[in-house]
PDB file of C-alpha atoms in Angstrom:
ATOM      1  CA  MET Q   1     -14.061   4.835  13.296  1.00 92.00           C
ATOM      2  CA  ASN Q   2     -11.775   5.063  10.330  1.00 96.00           C
ATOM      3  CA  TYR Q   3     -11.770   3.003   7.293  1.00 96.00           C
ATOM      4  CA  ILE Q   4      -8.276   2.034   5.758  1.00 97.00           C
ATOM      5  CA  ILE Q   5      -8.346   1.265   2.153  1.00 96.00           C
ATOM      6  CA  LEU Q   6      -5.281  -1.032   1.904  1.00 97.00           C
ATOM      7  CA  ASP Q   7      -3.225  -2.035  -1.254  1.00 95.00           C
ATOM      8  CA  MET Q   8       0.088  -3.723  -1.613  1.00 96.00           C
ATOM      9  CA  GLU Q   9       2.273  -4.735  -4.384  1.00 96.00           C
ATOM     10  CA  TRP Q  10       4.448  -7.679  -4.126  1.00 97.00           C
ATOM     11  CA  ASN Q  11       7.358  -9.307  -6.029  1.00 97.00           C
ATOM     12  CA  GLN Q  12       7.125 -12.966  -6.999  1.00 96.00           C
ATOM     13  CA  PRO Q  13       9.928 -15.497  -7.382  1.00 95.00           C
ATOM     14  CA  LEU Q  14      11.806 -15.338 -10.637  1.00 93.00           C
ATOM     15  CA  CYS Q  15      11.008 -19.079 -11.162  1.00 93.00           C
ATOM     16  CA  LYS Q  16       8.909 -21.723  -9.334  1.00 93.00           C
ATOM     17  CA  ALA Q  17      12.255 -23.478  -8.268  1.00 93.00           C
ATOM     18  CA  ARG Q  18      13.280 -20.397  -6.241  1.00 93.00           C
ATOM     19  CA  THR Q  19       9.761 -20.129  -4.302  1.00 95.00           C
ATOM     20  CA  VAL Q  20      10.402 -19.824  -0.518  1.00 94.00           C
ATOM     21  CA  LEU Q  21       8.569 -22.757   1.281  1.00 95.00           C
ATOM     22  CA  THR Q  22       9.388 -22.070   4.910  1.00 93.00           C
ATOM     23  CA  PRO Q  23       8.301 -20.662   7.492  1.00 93.00           C
ATOM     24  CA  VAL Q  24       5.507 -20.444   5.006  1.00 94.00           C
ATOM     25  CA  TYR Q  25       4.876 -20.852   1.178  1.00 96.00           C
ATOM     26  CA  LEU Q  26       5.710 -17.353   0.002  1.00 96.00           C
ATOM     27  CA  ARG Q  27       3.701 -16.738  -3.154  1.00 96.00           C
ATOM     28  CA  GLY Q  28       4.801 -12.994  -2.996  1.00 97.00           C
ATOM     29  CA  GLU Q  29       7.034 -10.860  -0.837  1.00 98.00           C
ATOM     30  CA  ILE Q  30       5.507  -7.353  -0.222  1.00 98.00           C
ATOM     31  CA  VAL Q  31       7.527  -4.522  -1.710  1.00 98.00           C
ATOM     32  CA  GLN Q  32       5.034  -1.603  -1.389  1.00 97.00           C
ATOM     33  CA  ILE Q  33       2.219  -0.716   1.058  1.00 97.00           C
ATOM     34  CA  GLY Q  34      -0.202   1.949   0.253  1.00 97.00           C
ATOM     35  CA  ALA Q  35      -3.399   3.080   2.064  1.00 97.00           C
ATOM     36  CA  VAL Q  36      -5.820   5.989   2.437  1.00 96.00           C
ATOM     37  CA  LYS Q  37      -7.634   6.735   5.623  1.00 97.00           C
ATOM     38  CA  LEU Q  38     -11.237   7.945   5.518  1.00 97.00           C
ATOM     39  CA  ASP Q  39     -13.223   9.231   8.392  1.00 96.00           C
ATOM     40  CA  ASP Q  40     -16.629   8.047   9.516  1.00 94.00           C
ATOM     41  CA  THR Q  41     -18.182  10.052   6.723  1.00 96.00           C
ATOM     42  CA  PHE Q  42     -15.897   8.743   4.010  1.00 94.00           C
ATOM     43  CA  HIS Q  43     -13.854  11.693   3.429  1.00 96.00           C
ATOM     44  CA  LEU Q  44     -10.150  11.167   2.870  1.00 96.00           C
ATOM     45  CA  THR Q  45      -8.094  12.491   5.851  1.00 97.00           C
ATOM     46  CA  GLU Q  46      -4.458  10.899   5.307  1.00 97.00           C
ATOM     47  CA  THR Q  47      -2.615   8.759   2.701  1.00 97.00           C
ATOM     48  CA  PHE Q  48       0.337   6.483   3.366  1.00 98.00           C
ATOM     49  CA  LYS Q  49       2.871   4.898   1.026  1.00 97.00           C
ATOM     50  CA  ILE Q  50       6.157   3.141   1.951  1.00 98.00           C
ATOM     51  CA  GLY Q  51       8.603   0.961  -0.130  1.00 98.00           C
ATOM     52  CA  VAL Q  52       9.753  -2.315   1.367  1.00 98.00           C
ATOM     53  CA  ARG Q  53      12.889  -3.928   0.947  1.00 98.00           C
ATOM     54  CA  PRO Q  54      12.399  -7.729   0.447  1.00 98.00           C
ATOM     55  CA  ILE Q  55      14.867 -10.415   1.846  1.00 97.00           C
ATOM     56  CA  HIS Q  56      14.146 -13.236  -0.430  1.00 97.00           C
ATOM     57  CA  TYR Q  57      12.563 -11.952  -3.839  1.00 97.00           C
ATOM     58  CA  THR Q  58      15.281  -9.365  -4.218  1.00 97.00           C
ATOM     59  CA  LYS Q  59      15.226  -9.187  -8.009  1.00 97.00           C
ATOM     60  CA  MET Q  60      12.113  -7.842  -9.694  1.00 97.00           C
ATOM     61  CA  ASN Q  61      10.067 -10.496 -11.624  1.00 96.00           C
ATOM     62  CA  THR Q  62       9.847  -9.466 -15.092  1.00 95.00           C
ATOM     63  CA  TYR Q  63       5.996  -9.434 -15.128  1.00 95.00           C
ATOM     64  CA  VAL Q  64       5.711  -7.809 -11.824  1.00 95.00           C
ATOM     65  CA  LYS Q  65       8.195  -4.988 -12.987  1.00 95.00           C
ATOM     66  CA  GLN Q  66       6.130  -4.464 -16.026  1.00 94.00           C
ATOM     67  CA  LEU Q  67       2.862  -4.014 -14.007  1.00 91.00           C
ATOM     68  CA  THR Q  68       4.244  -1.832 -11.189  1.00 93.00           C
ATOM     69  CA  HIS Q  69       7.357  -0.171 -12.724  1.00 94.00           C
ATOM     70  CA  ILE Q  70       9.160  -0.905  -9.484  1.00 96.00           C
ATOM     71  CA  THR Q  71      12.724  -1.505 -10.154  1.00 96.00           C
ATOM     72  CA  ASP Q  72      15.635  -3.525  -8.325  1.00 97.00           C
ATOM     73  CA  GLN Q  73      16.910   0.016  -7.210  1.00 97.00           C
ATOM     74  CA  ASP Q  74      13.482   0.709  -5.828  1.00 97.00           C
ATOM     75  CA  LEU Q  75      13.651  -2.469  -3.799  1.00 97.00           C
ATOM     76  CA  ARG Q  76      17.051  -1.596  -2.426  1.00 97.00           C
ATOM     77  CA  ARG Q  77      15.889   1.809  -1.404  1.00 97.00           C
ATOM     78  CA  GLY Q  78      12.984   0.257   0.637  1.00 98.00           C
ATOM     79  CA  ILE Q  79      12.964  -0.256   4.278  1.00 98.00           C
ATOM     80  CA  PRO Q  80      12.780  -3.814   6.356  1.00 98.00           C
ATOM     81  CA  PHE Q  81       9.261  -5.157   6.238  1.00 98.00           C
ATOM     82  CA  PRO Q  82       9.147  -5.342   9.999  1.00 98.00           C
ATOM     83  CA  GLU Q  83       9.934  -1.468  10.178  1.00 98.00           C
ATOM     84  CA  ALA Q  84       7.391  -0.749   7.310  1.00 98.00           C
ATOM     85  CA  PHE Q  85       4.547  -2.578   8.785  1.00 98.00           C
ATOM     86  CA  ALA Q  86       5.219  -1.018  12.227  1.00 97.00           C
ATOM     87  CA  ALA Q  87       5.036   2.445  10.658  1.00 98.00           C
ATOM     88  CA  PHE Q  88       1.781   1.417   8.775  1.00 98.00           C
ATOM     89  CA  ARG Q  89       0.365  -0.079  11.857  1.00 97.00           C
ATOM     90  CA  ASP Q  90       1.138   3.193  13.937  1.00 97.00           C
ATOM     91  CA  TRP Q  91      -0.327   5.357  11.145  1.00 98.00           C
ATOM     92  CA  CYS Q  92      -3.727   3.082  11.181  1.00 97.00           C
ATOM     93  CA  GLY Q  93      -4.422   4.210  14.899  1.00 95.00           C
ATOM     94  CA  GLU Q  94      -6.839   2.472  16.909  1.00 91.00           C
ATOM     95  CA  ALA Q  95     -10.537   2.472  15.869  1.00 92.00           C
ATOM     96  CA  PHE Q  96     -10.699   1.209  12.060  1.00 95.00           C
ATOM     97  CA  VAL Q  97     -11.471  -1.398   9.778  1.00 94.00           C
ATOM     98  CA  LEU Q  98      -9.418  -2.706   6.524  1.00 96.00           C
ATOM     99  CA  LEU Q  99     -10.908  -2.493   3.203  1.00 96.00           C
ATOM    100  CA  THR Q 100      -9.189  -4.263   0.137  1.00 96.00           C
ATOM    101  CA  TRP Q 101      -9.905  -4.743  -3.488  1.00 92.00           C
ATOM    102  CA  GLY Q 102      -9.973  -8.507  -4.060  1.00 91.00           C
ATOM    103  CA  TYR Q 103      -9.068 -11.700  -2.018  1.00 91.00           C
ATOM    104  CA  ASP Q 104      -5.089 -11.444  -2.113  1.00 93.00           C
ATOM    105  CA  ASP Q 105      -3.988  -8.696   0.033  1.00 95.00           C
ATOM    106  CA  ILE Q 106      -4.854 -10.038   3.394  1.00 96.00           C
ATOM    107  CA  PRO Q 107      -3.520 -13.532   2.942  1.00 96.00           C
ATOM    108  CA  MET Q 108      -0.371 -11.978   1.535  1.00 97.00           C
ATOM    109  CA  LEU Q 109      -0.120  -9.511   4.536  1.00 97.00           C
ATOM    110  CA  ARG Q 110      -0.473 -12.778   6.915  1.00 96.00           C
ATOM    111  CA  ASP Q 111       2.124 -14.650   4.861  1.00 97.00           C
ATOM    112  CA  ASN Q 112       4.711 -11.671   5.128  1.00 97.00           C
ATOM    113  CA  LEU Q 113       3.886 -11.218   8.897  1.00 97.00           C
ATOM    114  CA  GLN Q 114       4.593 -14.840   9.356  1.00 96.00           C
ATOM    115  CA  LEU Q 115       7.654 -14.989   7.339  1.00 96.00           C
ATOM    116  CA  HIS Q 116       9.152 -12.218   9.532  1.00 97.00           C
ATOM    117  CA  GLY Q 117       7.854 -13.784  12.887  1.00 96.00           C
ATOM    118  CA  LEU Q 118       5.160 -11.118  13.547  1.00 96.00           C
ATOM    119  CA  ALA Q 119       1.767 -11.691  14.896  1.00 91.00           C
ATOM    120  CA  PRO Q 120      -1.029 -12.071  12.252  1.00 90.00           C
ATOM    121  CA  GLU Q 121      -3.503 -11.450  14.924  1.00 90.00           C
ATOM    122  CA  TRP Q 122      -2.913  -7.741  14.621  1.00 90.00           C
ATOM    123  CA  ILE Q 123      -5.144  -7.714  11.342  1.00 92.00           C
ATOM    124  CA  PRO Q 124      -8.553  -6.061  12.351  1.00 88.00           C
ATOM    125  CA  ASP Q 125     -12.006  -6.860  10.799  1.00 87.00           C
ATOM    126  CA  HIS Q 126     -11.387  -6.571   7.124  1.00 94.00           C
ATOM    127  CA  TYR Q 127     -14.019  -6.158   4.170  1.00 94.00           C
ATOM    128  CA  ASN Q 128     -13.528  -7.042   0.352  1.00 92.00           C
ATOM    129  CA  LEU Q 129     -14.669  -4.051  -1.655  1.00 91.00           C
ATOM    130  CA  GLN Q 130     -14.828  -5.906  -4.867  1.00 90.00           C
ATOM    131  CA  ASN Q 131     -17.587  -8.020  -3.410  1.00 89.00           C
ATOM    132  CA  ILE Q 132     -19.318  -5.095  -1.730  1.00 89.00           C
ATOM    133  CA  TYR Q 133     -19.100  -3.265  -5.266  1.00 86.00           C
ATOM    134  CA  ASP Q 134     -20.605  -6.289  -7.138  1.00 85.00           C
ATOM    135  CA  ALA Q 135     -23.446  -6.750  -4.442  1.00 89.00           C
ATOM    136  CA  GLN Q 136     -24.466  -3.074  -4.543  1.00 88.00           C
ATOM    137  CA  ILE Q 137     -23.602  -1.816  -8.051  1.00 83.00           C
ATOM    138  CA  GLY Q 138     -22.189  -4.524 -10.463  1.00 77.00           C
ATOM    139  CA  LYS Q 139     -24.880  -6.938  -9.456  1.00 81.00           C
ATOM    140  CA  GLU Q 140     -23.554  -9.681 -11.887  1.00 82.00           C
ATOM    141  CA  HIS Q 141     -22.073 -12.024  -9.453  1.00 79.00           C
ATOM    142  CA  ARG Q 142     -18.351 -11.603 -10.765  1.00 78.00           C
ATOM    143  CA  GLN Q 143     -15.068 -10.032  -9.591  1.00 81.00           C
ATOM    144  CA  TYR Q 144     -14.736  -6.788 -11.427  1.00 74.00           C
ATOM    145  CA  ALA Q 145     -11.388  -5.195 -12.290  1.00 81.00           C
ATOM    146  CA  LEU Q 146     -10.923  -2.097 -10.106  1.00 78.00           C
ATOM    147  CA  SER Q 147     -10.310  -0.079 -13.529  1.00 76.00           C
ATOM    148  CA  ALA Q 148     -13.757  -1.350 -14.758  1.00 78.00           C
ATOM    149  CA  ALA Q 149     -15.540  -0.501 -11.519  1.00 77.00           C
ATOM    150  CA  VAL Q 150     -13.924   2.910 -11.458  1.00 76.00           C
ATOM    151  CA  GLU Q 151     -15.111   3.548 -15.327  1.00 80.00           C
ATOM    152  CA  GLN Q 152     -18.496   2.324 -14.370  1.00 79.00           C
ATOM    153  CA  VAL Q 153     -19.130   4.682 -11.526  1.00 75.00           C
ATOM    154  CA  GLY Q 154     -17.612   7.663 -13.599  1.00 77.00           C
ATOM    155  CA  GLU Q 155     -14.569   8.267 -11.382  1.00 74.00           C
ATOM    156  CA  THR Q 156     -11.063   9.200 -12.895  1.00 72.00           C
ATOM    157  CA  GLU Q 157      -8.777   6.222 -12.681  1.00 64.00           C
ATOM    158  CA  GLN Q 158      -5.522   6.631 -10.896  1.00 63.00           C
ATOM    159  CA  GLU Q 159      -2.225   4.721 -11.659  1.00 60.00           C
ATOM    160  CA  ALA Q 160      -2.900   1.117 -11.574  1.00 58.00           C
ATOM    161  CA  HIS Q 161      -0.342  -1.136  -9.818  1.00 61.00           C
ATOM    162  CA  ASP Q 162       0.895   1.505  -7.471  1.00 67.00           C
ATOM    163  CA  ALA Q 163       0.057   0.707  -3.911  1.00 66.00           C
ATOM    164  CA  LEU Q 164      -1.342   4.076  -3.157  1.00 67.00           C
TER     165      LEU Q 164
END
C-alpha cells in the first residue's frame, strides 16, 4: 500500500462575472499537480509534478500569480488536463490512498474531472492530513497552515504554493 500526498494549484477567474457555471460551478481550474509517493513505511519513493494548460481560466489571476509564481507562459506550456490527469493516475499505480492538506483539493479535483467529462469515481479513499495533524499533534481543534505545522514539528519548509 502506498500513500500519495497530493497538492494542486489552480487558477481562478479574473472576476466573478467570468466564472464558468456549467457543467460545473468552476471555482478554480487546475494548473499544476504535484505529489509524493510514500511506501508502507512512509519512506519517499517517487515524486510527480506536471503543469496543466487550462481551457477557461487562461490568464493568471493576479492574486494566484503572486502566491504561486505561475505565469501565463507557464499555463501555455502545460498539457491538457485529461492528459495530465491520466499521467497522474498511471503514476499512482494500484494500491494507494490519497492524502491532502485541507478540504479543497479533492472537491477541486472532482470539479475538474467533471468539467472534462472524466469519471470522479476514480478518486480512491482520501484523508485530510490537516485534521490528522490537529488530532495528533496540534490538539487545538483548528485548521493549521501547513507552514505553521512544519515549523511546529521542526522540519524545513519547502516552497509554498508549488504543488510539489
